[in-house]
Structures are given as C-alpha cells and as structure tokens.
Coordinates of C-alpha atoms in Angstrom, one line a residue:
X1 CA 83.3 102.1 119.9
X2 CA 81.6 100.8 123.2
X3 CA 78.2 102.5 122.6
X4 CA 75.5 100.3 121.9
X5 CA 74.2 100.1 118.4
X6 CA 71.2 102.1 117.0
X7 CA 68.1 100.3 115.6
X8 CA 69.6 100.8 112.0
X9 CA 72.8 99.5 112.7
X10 CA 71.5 96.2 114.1
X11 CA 69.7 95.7 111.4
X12 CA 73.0 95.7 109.5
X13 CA 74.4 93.4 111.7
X14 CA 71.8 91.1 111.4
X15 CA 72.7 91.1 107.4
X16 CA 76.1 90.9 107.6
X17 CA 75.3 87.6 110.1
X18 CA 73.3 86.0 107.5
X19 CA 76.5 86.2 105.1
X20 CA 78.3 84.5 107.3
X21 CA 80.3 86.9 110.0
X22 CA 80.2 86.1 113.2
X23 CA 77.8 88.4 115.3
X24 CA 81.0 90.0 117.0
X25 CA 82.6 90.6 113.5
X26 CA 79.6 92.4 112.1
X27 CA 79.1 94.4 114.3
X28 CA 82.2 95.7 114.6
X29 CA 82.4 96.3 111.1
X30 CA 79.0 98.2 111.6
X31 CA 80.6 100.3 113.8
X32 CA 83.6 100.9 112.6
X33 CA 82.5 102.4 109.1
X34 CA 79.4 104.6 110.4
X35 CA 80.6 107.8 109.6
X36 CA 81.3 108.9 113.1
X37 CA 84.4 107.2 112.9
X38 CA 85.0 106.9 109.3
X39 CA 83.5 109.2 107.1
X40 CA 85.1 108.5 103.2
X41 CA 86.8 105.3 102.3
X42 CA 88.9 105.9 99.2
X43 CA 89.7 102.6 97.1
X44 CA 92.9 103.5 94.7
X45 CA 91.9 100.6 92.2
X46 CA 94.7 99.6 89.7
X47 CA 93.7 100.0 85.8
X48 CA 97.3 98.6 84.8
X49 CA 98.0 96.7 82.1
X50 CA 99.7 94.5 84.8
X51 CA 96.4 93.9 85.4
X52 CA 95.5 91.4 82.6
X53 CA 97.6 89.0 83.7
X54 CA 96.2 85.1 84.4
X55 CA 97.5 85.0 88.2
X56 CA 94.7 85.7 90.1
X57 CA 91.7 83.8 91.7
X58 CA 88.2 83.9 91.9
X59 CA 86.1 82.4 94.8
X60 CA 83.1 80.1 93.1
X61 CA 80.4 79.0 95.1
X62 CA 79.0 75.5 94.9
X63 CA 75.7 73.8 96.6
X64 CA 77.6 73.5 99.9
X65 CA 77.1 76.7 102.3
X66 CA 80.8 75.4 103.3
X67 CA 82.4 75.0 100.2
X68 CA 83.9 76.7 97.4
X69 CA 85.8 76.6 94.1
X70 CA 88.7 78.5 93.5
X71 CA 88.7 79.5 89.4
X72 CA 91.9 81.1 88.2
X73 CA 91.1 84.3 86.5
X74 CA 93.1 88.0 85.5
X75 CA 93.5 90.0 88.2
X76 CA 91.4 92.4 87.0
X77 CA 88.7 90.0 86.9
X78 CA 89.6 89.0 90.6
X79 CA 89.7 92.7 91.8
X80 CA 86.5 93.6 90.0
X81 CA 84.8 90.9 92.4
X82 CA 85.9 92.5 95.3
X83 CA 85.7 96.0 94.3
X84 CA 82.0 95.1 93.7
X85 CA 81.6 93.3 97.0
X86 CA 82.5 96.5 98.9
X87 CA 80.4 98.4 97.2
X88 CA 77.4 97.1 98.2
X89 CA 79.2 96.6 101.6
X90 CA 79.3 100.1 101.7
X91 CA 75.6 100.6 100.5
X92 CA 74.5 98.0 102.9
X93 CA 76.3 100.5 105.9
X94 CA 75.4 103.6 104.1
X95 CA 79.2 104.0 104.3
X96 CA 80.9 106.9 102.0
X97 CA 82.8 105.0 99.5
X98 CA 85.0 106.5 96.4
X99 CA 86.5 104.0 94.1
X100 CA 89.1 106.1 91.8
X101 CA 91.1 104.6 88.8
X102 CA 94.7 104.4 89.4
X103 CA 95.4 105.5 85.8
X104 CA 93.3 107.1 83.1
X105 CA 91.1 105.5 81.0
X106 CA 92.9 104.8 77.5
X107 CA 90.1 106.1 74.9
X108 CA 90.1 103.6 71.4

C-alpha cells in the first residue's frame, strides 16, 4: 500500500480528516478498503433477542468538539449506530459493503 493516492482518494482523506482522523489514519483507511485490496466487507449483524438488552452505550455529542456523553442504551440501539456509521463509511470510500442479518426476521 506504498503507492501514492489518486485524486479521488485524497479527496476522501481530506473528509475523513475533517471527522477527526489523523491524516496518517485516513489515509490508510482510504487505502486499505479501495477495492484493490479489499473488494466485499461482510458485516454478520446480530438480530438476537440478546440484543434487547440495556447494557450497551451510545456516544452523545455535546457543544464541545472534545467532548462527549456516554447514554446507556440496548445493544441493538448501540450496534445500529455503528452499523449506520460504516455504511456511509463505506459510501464515502465507494467501498463494497454487505450487512446480513444473523437470524431471520420474525414476521408478526
């Protein structure tokens, strides 16, 4: 991963900087999910009933760049924040990402 990056890619490092990775960071990550190196990410995402249960936390921010609020939550709730985070992740690096449902859907 010693090639320089394309015009495109900069760009997304550039974005990733402004959310707060460092510019070595970024561009790593840039690099290391273009599909020359990684073409499908696959996110096994856990549908449990386990799932409902009041242990996780969620990441609130607050007027402060350098500050947050941690908010207990379900874990569901927690994992739904991050599953959406790293799907515009993977939009924002045109990145190949399937999210699949560990279990099937119960229909009421």
């Amino acid at each position: 991963m010693s090639r320089p990056p394309t015009e495109e890619e900069r760009e997304r490092i550039r974005c990733l900087v402004q959310q707060g990775y460092t510019p070595s960071l970024a561009r790593n990550v840039v690099l290391a999910r273009s599909r020359e190196y990684l073409p499908l990410t696959i996110w096994i995402v856990d549908n449990s009933s386990s799932m409902n249960t009041k242990d996780g936390r969620r990441l609130l921010p607050t007027a402060s760049q350098n500050d947050v609020r941690v908010m207990p939550c379900t874990r569901w709730e927690e994992l739904k924040e991050t599953v959406v985070y790293h799907a515009q992740l993977a939009a924002l690096l045109n990145a190949p990402t399937k999210f699949i449902l560990l279990n099937r859907p119960v229909q009421p």
